[in-house]
Tab-separated table of C-alpha atoms in Angstrom:
chain	number	residue	atom	x	y	z
M	1	MET	CA	-20.079	31.066	14.280
M	2	ASP	CA	-21.914	27.749	14.050
M	3	LYS	CA	-23.614	26.321	10.975
M	4	PHE	CA	-27.080	27.495	12.116
M	5	LYS	CA	-25.955	31.105	12.404
M	6	ALA	CA	-24.139	30.825	9.084
M	7	LEU	CA	-27.289	29.524	7.409
M	8	LEU	CA	-29.376	32.261	9.004
M	9	LEU	CA	-27.028	34.913	7.637
M	10	LEU	CA	-27.328	33.388	4.190
M	11	LEU	CA	-31.135	33.399	4.304
M	12	VAL	CA	-31.184	37.057	5.367
M	13	TRP	CA	-28.890	37.952	2.506
M	14	ILE	CA	-31.020	36.038	-0.030
M	15	CYS	CA	-34.174	37.800	1.187
M	16	LEU	CA	-32.737	41.309	1.182
M	17	ALA	CA	-30.460	41.195	-1.843
M	18	PRO	CA	-33.181	41.869	-4.460
M	19	PHE	CA	-34.216	45.113	-2.691
M	20	SER	CA	-30.856	46.818	-2.396
M	21	SER	CA	-28.021	47.694	-4.717
M	22	ALA	CA	-25.914	49.027	-1.862
M	23	PHE	CA	-24.485	45.705	-0.780
M	24	ALA	CA	-20.705	45.477	-0.963
M	25	SER	CA	-19.325	42.136	-2.057
M	26	VAL	CA	-16.602	40.596	0.081
M	27	TRP	CA	-14.188	41.700	-2.626
M	28	SER	CA	-14.639	42.704	-6.241
M	29	SER	CA	-13.543	40.309	-8.971
M	30	ASP	CA	-11.435	42.012	-11.615
M	31	SER	CA	-10.443	38.871	-13.555
M	32	GLN	CA	-11.773	35.409	-14.318
M	33	TRP	CA	-10.164	32.029	-13.743
M	34	ASP	CA	-8.474	30.435	-16.767
M	35	GLU	CA	-5.412	28.254	-17.320
M	36	SER	CA	-3.083	31.230	-17.055
M	37	TRP	CA	-4.460	32.045	-13.612
M	38	GLU	CA	-4.275	28.371	-12.615
M	39	ASN	CA	-0.563	28.420	-13.403
M	40	ARG	CA	-0.082	31.592	-11.352
M	41	TYR	CA	-2.023	29.957	-8.518
M	42	ARG	CA	0.324	26.934	-8.603
M	43	GLN	CA	3.389	29.165	-8.444
M	44	TRP	CA	1.836	31.130	-5.572
M	45	VAL	CA	1.190	27.945	-3.595
M	46	VAL	CA	4.839	26.864	-3.936
M	47	GLN	CA	6.140	30.271	-2.942
M	48	ASN	CA	3.560	31.617	-0.482
M	49	TRP	CA	1.491	28.828	1.082
M	50	LYS	CA	3.623	28.412	4.215
M	51	ASP	CA	3.065	26.724	7.546
M	52	ASP	CA	2.683	30.099	9.320
M	53	ILE	CA	-0.041	31.456	7.015
M	54	PHE	CA	-2.474	31.670	9.967
M	55	MET	CA	0.116	32.510	12.634
M	56	ASN	CA	1.914	35.474	11.094
M	57	PRO	CA	0.903	38.819	12.700
M	58	ALA	CA	2.246	40.584	9.606
M	59	LYS	CA	-0.864	39.220	7.831
M	60	PRO	CA	-3.611	40.471	10.168
M	61	ILE	CA	-6.544	39.341	8.005
M	62	TYR	CA	-5.475	35.699	8.366
M	63	TYR	CA	-3.809	35.898	11.787
M	64	LYS	CA	-5.114	33.388	14.349
M	65	PHE	CA	-7.735	32.060	11.935
M	66	GLU	CA	-9.126	28.922	13.563
M	67	ASN	CA	-8.953	25.975	11.191
M	68	ASP	CA	-9.114	22.236	10.726
M	69	CYS	CA	-7.937	20.233	7.725
M	70	ALA	CA	-10.809	21.131	5.378
M	71	ASP	CA	-10.706	24.807	6.388
M	72	ALA	CA	-7.015	25.076	5.510
M	73	THR	CA	-7.645	23.411	2.151
M	74	TYR	CA	-10.438	25.805	1.206
M	75	MET	CA	-8.469	28.802	2.471
M	76	MET	CA	-5.580	28.036	0.113
M	77	ARG	CA	-7.908	28.719	-2.818
M	78	LEU	CA	-9.852	31.524	-1.106
M	79	ILE	CA	-6.818	33.565	-0.064
M	80	PHE	CA	-5.248	33.414	-3.515
M	81	SER	CA	-8.574	34.456	-5.032
M	82	TYR	CA	-8.845	37.425	-2.668
M	83	GLU	CA	-5.263	38.601	-3.107
M	84	HIS	CA	-5.581	38.455	-6.902
M	85	ARG	CA	-9.155	39.751	-7.212
M	86	LEU	CA	-10.524	36.520	-8.648
M	87	PRO	CA	-13.938	35.011	-7.921
M	88	PHE	CA	-14.233	32.381	-5.219
M	89	VAL	CA	-17.295	30.142	-5.526
M	90	VAL	CA	-18.134	26.830	-3.845
M	91	ASN	CA	-21.310	24.820	-3.497
M	92	ASN	CA	-23.642	25.453	-0.583
M	93	GLN	CA	-24.217	22.125	1.149
M	94	GLN	CA	-27.012	23.544	3.330
M	95	THR	CA	-28.940	25.055	0.404
M	96	PRO	CA	-27.949	23.094	-2.710
M	97	SER	CA	-29.682	25.542	-5.070
M	98	GLN	CA	-27.322	28.297	-3.891
M	99	VAL	CA	-23.583	28.870	-3.966
M	100	ILE	CA	-21.217	30.541	-1.531
M	101	SER	CA	-19.192	33.276	-3.196
M	102	ASN	CA	-17.248	36.478	-2.686
M	103	ASN	CA	-20.238	38.346	-4.142
M	104	MET	CA	-22.212	37.834	-0.931
M	105	GLY	CA	-23.194	41.116	0.724
M	106	ILE	CA	-23.846	39.916	4.276
M	107	TRP	CA	-21.040	42.006	5.750
M	108	ASP	CA	-21.399	45.134	3.585
M	109	ASN	CA	-21.305	47.435	6.647
M	110	LEU	CA	-17.726	46.349	7.432
M	111	PRO	CA	-14.420	47.446	5.877
M	112	GLU	CA	-12.971	44.992	3.385
M	113	PRO	CA	-10.381	43.312	5.677
M	114	GLN	CA	-13.114	42.488	8.188
M	115	ARG	CA	-15.449	41.310	5.420
M	116	VAL	CA	-12.767	38.921	4.203
M	117	ARG	CA	-12.162	37.526	7.677
M	118	ARG	CA	-15.884	37.056	8.295
M	119	PHE	CA	-16.162	35.348	4.917
M	120	MET	CA	-13.284	33.011	5.820
M	121	ASP	CA	-15.074	32.041	9.033
M	122	TYR	CA	-18.338	31.599	7.150
M	123	VAL	CA	-16.794	29.338	4.494
M	124	ALA	CA	-15.118	27.307	7.236
M	125	ASP	CA	-18.451	26.826	9.016
M	126	MET	CA	-20.295	25.859	5.845
M	127	THR	CA	-17.774	23.407	4.376
M	128	SER	CA	-16.017	20.178	5.343
M	129	THR	CA	-13.998	17.334	3.888
M	130	LYS	CA	-17.319	15.958	2.643
M	131	SER	CA	-18.157	19.138	0.741
M	132	LEU	CA	-14.743	19.044	-0.941
M	133	ARG	CA	-15.926	16.154	-3.102
M	134	GLN	CA	-18.486	18.530	-4.656
M	135	ASP	CA	-16.081	21.429	-5.136
M	136	THR	CA	-13.201	19.437	-6.656
M	137	TYR	CA	-12.697	16.681	-9.220
M	138	PRO	CA	-10.148	13.862	-9.742
M	139	VAL	CA	-7.213	14.362	-12.102
M	140	ALA	CA	-4.704	12.091	-13.825
M	141	LEU	CA	-1.709	11.089	-11.730
M	142	ASN	CA	0.782	12.570	-14.189
M	143	ASP	CA	-1.129	15.876	-13.955
M	144	ILE	CA	-0.848	16.367	-10.162
M	145	LYS	CA	0.396	19.886	-9.439
M	146	ALA	CA	0.925	22.276	-6.541
M	147	GLY	CA	-2.433	23.718	-5.538
M	148	ASP	CA	-4.222	20.410	-6.031
M	149	VAL	CA	-5.583	18.611	-2.990
M	150	TYR	CA	-6.047	15.134	-1.615
M	151	VAL	CA	-9.469	14.428	-0.145
M	152	ALA	CA	-10.657	11.572	2.046
M	153	PRO	CA	-14.272	12.711	2.586
M	154	GLY	CA	-15.326	12.708	6.206
M	155	VAL	CA	-11.780	11.949	7.311
M	156	HIS	CA	-9.008	14.265	6.154
M	157	SER	CA	-7.677	16.522	3.419
M	158	TYR	CA	-4.260	17.787	2.332
M	159	GLN	CA	-2.967	20.647	0.248
M	160	ILE	CA	-0.330	19.648	-2.306
M	161	VAL	CA	2.320	22.341	-2.011
M	162	GLU	CA	5.103	21.103	-4.267
M	163	VAL	CA	6.057	18.275	-6.582
M	164	THR	CA	9.732	17.449	-6.058
M	165	GLU	CA	12.295	16.384	-8.645
M	166	THR	CA	11.786	12.789	-7.491
M	167	GLY	CA	8.053	13.102	-8.162
M	168	ILE	CA	6.880	13.330	-4.553
M	169	ALA	CA	3.711	15.343	-4.012
M	170	GLU	CA	4.621	17.079	-0.742
M	171	VAL	CA	1.678	18.083	1.410
M	172	MET	CA	0.545	20.601	4.000
M	173	ALA	CA	-2.315	19.929	6.394
M	174	SER	CA	-4.136	21.100	9.460
M	175	THR	CA	-5.993	18.780	11.827
M	176	THR	CA	-8.710	18.630	14.451
M	177	PRO	CA	-9.896	20.154	16.696
M	178	LYS	CA	-10.439	23.506	15.010
M	179	THR	CA	-8.017	26.087	16.416
M	180	SER	CA	-5.415	28.613	15.284
M	181	ARG	CA	-2.225	26.677	14.547
M	182	PHE	CA	0.811	26.283	12.337
M	183	LEU	CA	0.148	23.927	9.446
M	184	LEU	CA	2.181	20.738	9.193
M	185	ARG	CA	4.290	20.243	6.066
M	186	THR	CA	5.361	16.686	5.282
M	187	PRO	CA	7.824	15.689	2.521
M	188	SER	CA	5.739	12.688	1.563
M	189	PHE	CA	2.601	11.726	-0.304
M	190	PRO	CA	-0.740	11.756	1.505
M	191	PHE	CA	-0.922	8.400	3.266
M	192	TYR	CA	-4.148	7.325	1.602
M	193	VAL	CA	-4.957	5.385	-1.541
M	194	PRO	CA	-8.151	6.279	-3.455
M	195	GLU	CA	-10.862	3.737	-2.724
M	196	ASP	CA	-14.242	5.476	-2.942
M	197	LYS	CA	-16.553	3.633	-5.330
M	198	THR	CA	-18.136	6.913	-6.453
M	199	PHE	CA	-14.740	8.524	-7.192
M	200	ALA	CA	-15.226	11.106	-4.424
M	201	ASP	CA	-11.764	10.844	-2.863
M	202	GLY	CA	-8.186	10.946	-4.115
M	203	TYR	CA	-6.024	13.540	-5.865
M	204	ARG	CA	-8.278	16.387	-6.936
M	205	ARG	CA	-8.414	19.922	-8.334
M	206	PHE	CA	-10.722	22.810	-7.455
M	207	LYS	CA	-13.491	23.516	-9.930
M	208	GLN	CA	-13.306	26.952	-11.500
M	209	PRO	CA	-16.224	29.239	-10.532
M	210	GLN	CA	-17.794	29.196	-13.990
M	211	ASN	CA	-17.906	25.375	-13.806
M	212	ILE	CA	-18.951	24.963	-10.176
M	213	ARG	CA	-22.427	23.616	-11.021
M	214	GLN	CA	-21.090	21.160	-13.592
M	215	PRO	CA	-20.457	17.509	-12.614
M	216	ALA	CA	-16.920	16.338	-11.994
M	217	SER	CA	-16.874	14.379	-15.249
M	218	ALA	CA	-17.418	17.611	-17.221
M	219	GLN	CA	-14.375	19.373	-15.741
M	220	PRO	CA	-11.181	19.904	-17.787
M	221	GLY	CA	-8.617	17.215	-17.043
M	222	TYR	CA	-11.068	14.890	-15.284
M	223	SER	CA	-9.669	11.381	-14.919
M	224	GLU	CA	-10.645	8.137	-13.167
M	225	GLU	CA	-7.207	6.586	-13.703
M	226	GLN	CA	-6.148	6.673	-10.038
M	227	PHE	CA	-9.137	4.631	-8.897
M	228	GLN	CA	-8.576	1.825	-11.382
M	229	LEU	CA	-4.850	1.759	-10.624
M	230	ALA	CA	-5.443	1.616	-6.862
M	231	ALA	CA	-7.843	-1.296	-7.297
M	232	ASP	CA	-5.425	-3.132	-9.629
M	233	LEU	CA	-2.692	-2.772	-6.980
M	234	LYS	CA	-5.067	-3.967	-4.231
M	235	TYR	CA	-4.680	-0.571	-2.530
M	236	ASP	CA	-0.976	-1.116	-1.790
M	237	TYR	CA	0.246	2.320	-0.711
M	238	VAL	CA	3.917	1.760	-1.548
M	239	ALA	CA	3.230	0.352	-5.011
M	240	PHE	CA	0.698	3.104	-5.723
M	241	THR	CA	2.984	5.969	-4.697
M	242	ASP	CA	5.927	4.378	-6.542
M	243	ILE	CA	3.959	4.703	-9.764
M	244	ILE	CA	3.032	8.325	-9.035
M	245	SER	CA	6.667	9.269	-8.338
M	246	LYS	CA	7.733	7.665	-11.622
M	247	LYS	CA	5.040	9.560	-13.514
M	248	LEU	CA	5.939	12.921	-11.937
M	249	GLY	CA	9.646	12.640	-11.202
M	250	LYS	CA	12.701	13.861	-13.085
M	251	ARG	CA	14.957	11.357	-11.296
M	252	SER	CA	14.545	8.221	-9.182
M	253	GLU	CA	14.509	8.295	-5.394
M	254	ARG	CA	17.641	7.129	-3.621
M	255	PRO	CA	17.062	4.267	-1.134
M	256	ASP	CA	17.479	6.539	1.899
M	257	GLU	CA	15.075	9.105	0.451
M	258	LYS	CA	12.420	6.464	-0.101
M	259	THR	CA	12.927	4.876	3.317
M	260	THR	CA	12.527	8.264	5.002
M	261	ARG	CA	9.416	9.062	2.961
M	262	LEU	CA	7.781	5.733	3.745
M	263	LEU	CA	8.555	5.932	7.456
M	264	LEU	CA	7.163	9.468	7.575
M	265	ALA	CA	3.985	8.322	5.870
M	266	LEU	CA	3.725	5.350	8.227
M	267	CYS	CA	4.125	7.688	11.200
M	268	MET	CA	1.362	9.949	9.889
M	269	TYR	CA	-0.962	7.039	9.124
M	270	ALA	CA	-0.425	5.471	12.554
M	271	ASN	CA	-1.037	8.791	14.294
M	272	ASP	CA	-4.158	9.371	12.238
M	273	ARG	CA	-5.653	6.267	13.881
M	274	SER	CA	-5.728	8.226	17.136
M	275	VAL	CA	-8.382	10.503	15.608
M	276	TYR	CA	-10.630	7.505	14.903
M	277	VAL	CA	-10.083	6.055	18.363
M	278	TYR	CA	-10.783	9.422	19.998
M	279	ASP	CA	-13.934	9.987	17.938
M	280	ALA	CA	-15.244	6.531	18.869
M	281	LEU	CA	-14.589	6.990	22.575
M	282	TRP	CA	-16.143	10.457	22.544
M	283	HIS	CA	-19.246	9.200	20.699
M	284	LEU	CA	-19.574	6.254	23.075
M	285	GLN	CA	-19.389	8.613	26.043
M	286	GLU	CA	-22.104	10.818	24.529
M	287	ILE	CA	-24.578	8.007	23.838
M	288	ARG	CA	-24.024	6.574	27.319
M	289	LYS	CA	-24.800	9.972	28.821
M	290	GLY	CA	-28.124	9.621	27.037
M	291	GLY	CA	-28.753	6.216	28.573
M	292	ARG	CA	-27.775	3.988	25.643
M	293	GLN	CA	-24.881	1.586	26.251
M	294	CYS	CA	-24.196	0.226	22.758
M	295	MET	CA	-23.825	1.651	19.274
M	296	SER	CA	-26.223	0.829	16.478
M	297	ALA	CA	-25.047	-1.179	13.479
M	298	LYS	CA	-24.500	2.027	11.503
M	299	GLU	CA	-22.618	3.673	14.356
M	300	PHE	CA	-20.491	0.573	14.776
M	301	ASP	CA	-19.637	0.671	11.069
M	302	ASP	CA	-18.836	4.403	11.245
M	303	TYR	CA	-16.532	4.172	14.269
M	304	SER	CA	-14.887	0.743	14.002
M	305	THR	CA	-11.508	0.412	12.275
M	306	PRO	CA	-11.095	-3.077	10.751
M	307	GLY	CA	-10.281	-1.804	7.268
M	308	ARG	CA	-7.902	0.858	8.559
M	309	ASP	CA	-6.154	-1.633	10.845
M	310	LYS	CA	-5.766	-4.056	7.965
M	311	ARG	CA	-4.238	-1.311	5.804
M	312	LEU	CA	-1.910	-0.362	8.656
M	313	GLY	CA	-0.644	-3.943	8.682
M	314	MET	CA	-0.209	-3.829	4.905
M	315	PHE	CA	1.723	-0.584	5.308
M	316	PHE	CA	4.210	-2.177	7.697
M	317	SER	CA	4.564	-5.171	5.362
M	318	SER	CA	5.134	-2.977	2.310
M	319	ILE	CA	7.931	-1.065	4.055
M	320	ARG	CA	9.518	-4.321	5.192
M	321	HIS	CA	9.491	-5.552	1.589
M	322	HIS	CA	11.077	-2.280	0.455
M	323	LEU	CA	13.864	-2.776	2.984
M	324	ASP	CA	14.338	-6.375	1.845
M	325	ARG	CA	14.777	-5.160	-1.735
M	326	ILE	CA	17.457	-2.682	-0.634
M	327	GLY	CA	19.442	-5.540	0.838
M	328	ARG	CA	22.492	-4.815	2.981
M	329	PHE	CA	21.956	-2.732	6.102
M	330	ASP	CA	24.005	0.485	6.118
M	331	PRO	CA	24.902	1.426	9.720
M	332	GLN	CA	25.819	4.951	8.534
M	333	SER	CA	22.302	5.584	7.259
M	334	GLN	CA	19.962	7.139	9.818
M	335	PRO	CA	16.799	6.100	7.912
M	336	ALA	CA	18.117	2.535	7.776
M	337	ARG	CA	18.745	2.624	11.524
M	338	TRP	CA	15.199	3.867	12.179
M	339	ALA	CA	13.839	1.080	10.016
M	340	LYS	CA	15.960	-1.538	11.761
M	341	ALA	CA	14.673	-0.362	15.145
M	342	VAL	CA	11.109	-0.837	13.867
M	343	PHE	CA	11.574	-4.260	12.271
M	344	SER	CA	14.490	-6.078	13.927
M	345	ILE	CA	13.757	-9.366	15.675
M	346	ASP	CA	16.047	-8.602	18.599
M	347	GLU	CA	15.246	-5.719	20.921
M	348	PRO	CA	17.212	-2.647	19.732
M	349	PRO	CA	19.652	-0.881	22.076
M	350	ALA	CA	18.130	1.929	24.121
M	351	GLY	CA	20.034	4.531	22.114
M	352	GLU	CA	18.579	3.285	18.823
M	353	MET	CA	15.060	3.308	20.261
M	354	LYS	CA	15.585	6.894	21.413
M	355	HIS	CA	16.582	7.884	17.867
M	356	LEU	CA	13.470	6.165	16.506
M	357	ASN	CA	11.186	7.763	19.086
M	358	ASP	CA	12.691	11.188	18.433
M	359	PHE	CA	11.742	10.634	14.790
M	360	CYS	CA	8.219	9.339	15.452
M	361	MET	CA	5.977	8.444	18.359
M	362	VAL	CA	2.362	7.336	17.956
M	363	GLN	CA	-0.161	9.327	19.983
M	364	MET	CA	-2.914	6.996	21.151
M	365	THR	CA	-5.671	9.590	21.616
M	366	LEU	CA	-6.126	13.321	21.192
M	367	GLY	CA	-5.550	15.659	24.092
M	368	GLU	CA	-3.589	13.195	26.232
M	369	GLU	CA	0.132	12.545	26.479
M	370	LEU	CA	-0.148	8.817	25.789
M	371	TYR	CA	2.304	7.472	23.218
M	372	MET	CA	3.790	4.254	21.893
M	373	SER	CA	6.692	3.557	19.554
M	374	LEU	CA	6.310	2.392	15.973
M	375	ARG	CA	8.053	-0.813	17.011
M	376	GLU	CA	5.522	-1.520	19.776
M	377	LEU	CA	2.654	-0.743	17.402
M	378	ARG	CA	4.043	-3.167	14.821
M	379	LYS	CA	4.418	-5.941	17.408
M	380	ASN	CA	0.914	-5.370	18.767
M	381	LEU	CA	-0.513	-5.393	15.263
M	382	GLU	CA	1.332	-8.531	14.181
M	383	GLY	CA	0.343	-10.211	17.439
M	384	GLY	CA	-3.323	-9.586	16.675
M	385	HIS	CA	-3.761	-7.436	19.770
M	386	LEU	CA	-5.199	-4.262	18.208
M	387	VAL	CA	-8.977	-4.099	18.649
M	388	SER	CA	-11.134	-2.392	16.042
M	389	ASP	CA	-14.355	-2.592	18.080
M	390	PRO	CA	-15.319	1.028	18.930
M	391	HIS	CA	-16.731	-0.067	22.296
M	392	ALA	CA	-13.323	-1.284	23.502
M	393	PRO	CA	-11.345	0.769	26.057
M	394	LEU	CA	-8.287	2.672	24.864
M	395	GLN	CA	-5.778	0.094	26.133
M	396	TYR	CA	-7.478	-2.636	24.088
M	397	ARG	CA	-7.793	-0.467	20.984
M	398	TRP	CA	-4.009	-0.150	20.842
M	399	GLY	CA	-3.137	-3.677	21.997
M	400	ILE	CA	-1.554	-2.621	25.268
M	401	VAL	CA	-3.716	-5.220	27.002
M	402	LYS	CA	-2.779	-8.568	25.481
M	403	THR	CA	-5.699	-10.629	26.799
M	404	PRO	CA	-8.518	-10.972	24.253
M	405	TYR	CA	-11.198	-8.311	24.431
M	406	ALA	CA	-14.594	-9.716	25.456
M	407	PRO	CA	-17.310	-7.535	23.870
M	408	THR	CA	-20.299	-6.607	26.013
M	409	CYS	CA	-22.096	-4.990	23.068
M	410	PRO	CA	-23.141	-6.485	19.728
M	411	THR	CA	-20.549	-6.490	16.936
M	412	TYR	CA	-21.464	-6.122	13.288
């Protein structure tokens, strides 16, 4: 179902609803959201929001549900609401005067399991990481809980599935393209730092249905703390997440635990760049099919990666500083050996590189088996070989070609 069909269904429902009382809602709501239900929701996420939620044939309503990152995030809230007979309401981005809710009667001729599945597909078609900024609100860092989300509008979103005893907000996520898949759980913070000037990104909580039309600032627990802190720390990921772990944790991380967490986050962040590179190359191919060779200034700004590449360099530097603070290298520590393979001046032995590559390889574009090691990425980045220009070929984007890229299109 595409967005046009979804919108058409909504318009039909709006037109016919006043003339019939026979419509069946997607499911009936027997309770209302309050803090008690929020706490039950958090416990449910820890216990039941698993990586196979859409791949388990024992749950036929959800089985093989096609999803991307935003879909999975919305479904976490929707599925709990359905299973516990609570209302599910989000804003309608296509028709801002309307909402999308489980009271819709579009599928009243179907049995409830099919209505729920159709509703899941409909919500997925009508929402995105951009709509999440309207359906959630930022919270204080010491208030982050399972069931909250991290949103980078237009880019990515994560579900926070557990807060560990060391104060790590572990995440689950899907990705693009939209398909049925196992979700990916990572024992690390989201690898973003809040930076949106309108406070639309960051660690956030779903609005309750009765408050869905209220601004973020009117929601219970609203806080802008994370944005000011991120700016004060100059968007340093390691420093920012260190503060969160101290606010949430019951004990401090051991050096190996922190090294593993940071390397995992670095791996995720580096691999996320492949999405940007792929999107740029795909968009460039599309406009050239239409006879235009170069992107406009706005397109160039949308698809280039100078800020992301700068933050990637900062990420490597922050991990290096963490390792310097630890001091002596422990040859018995696998995380320390991974880190040494990434940062050592001398070329690591082949066996050590294999261990590192088994831990993490960086995919250079979606849909192709093209990879590089974290060590090679670091060297290319430090050598100034990565190209952020979205017109550049793949080999230049990742610094495989060491000769300077000569643009044939305007840069902005």
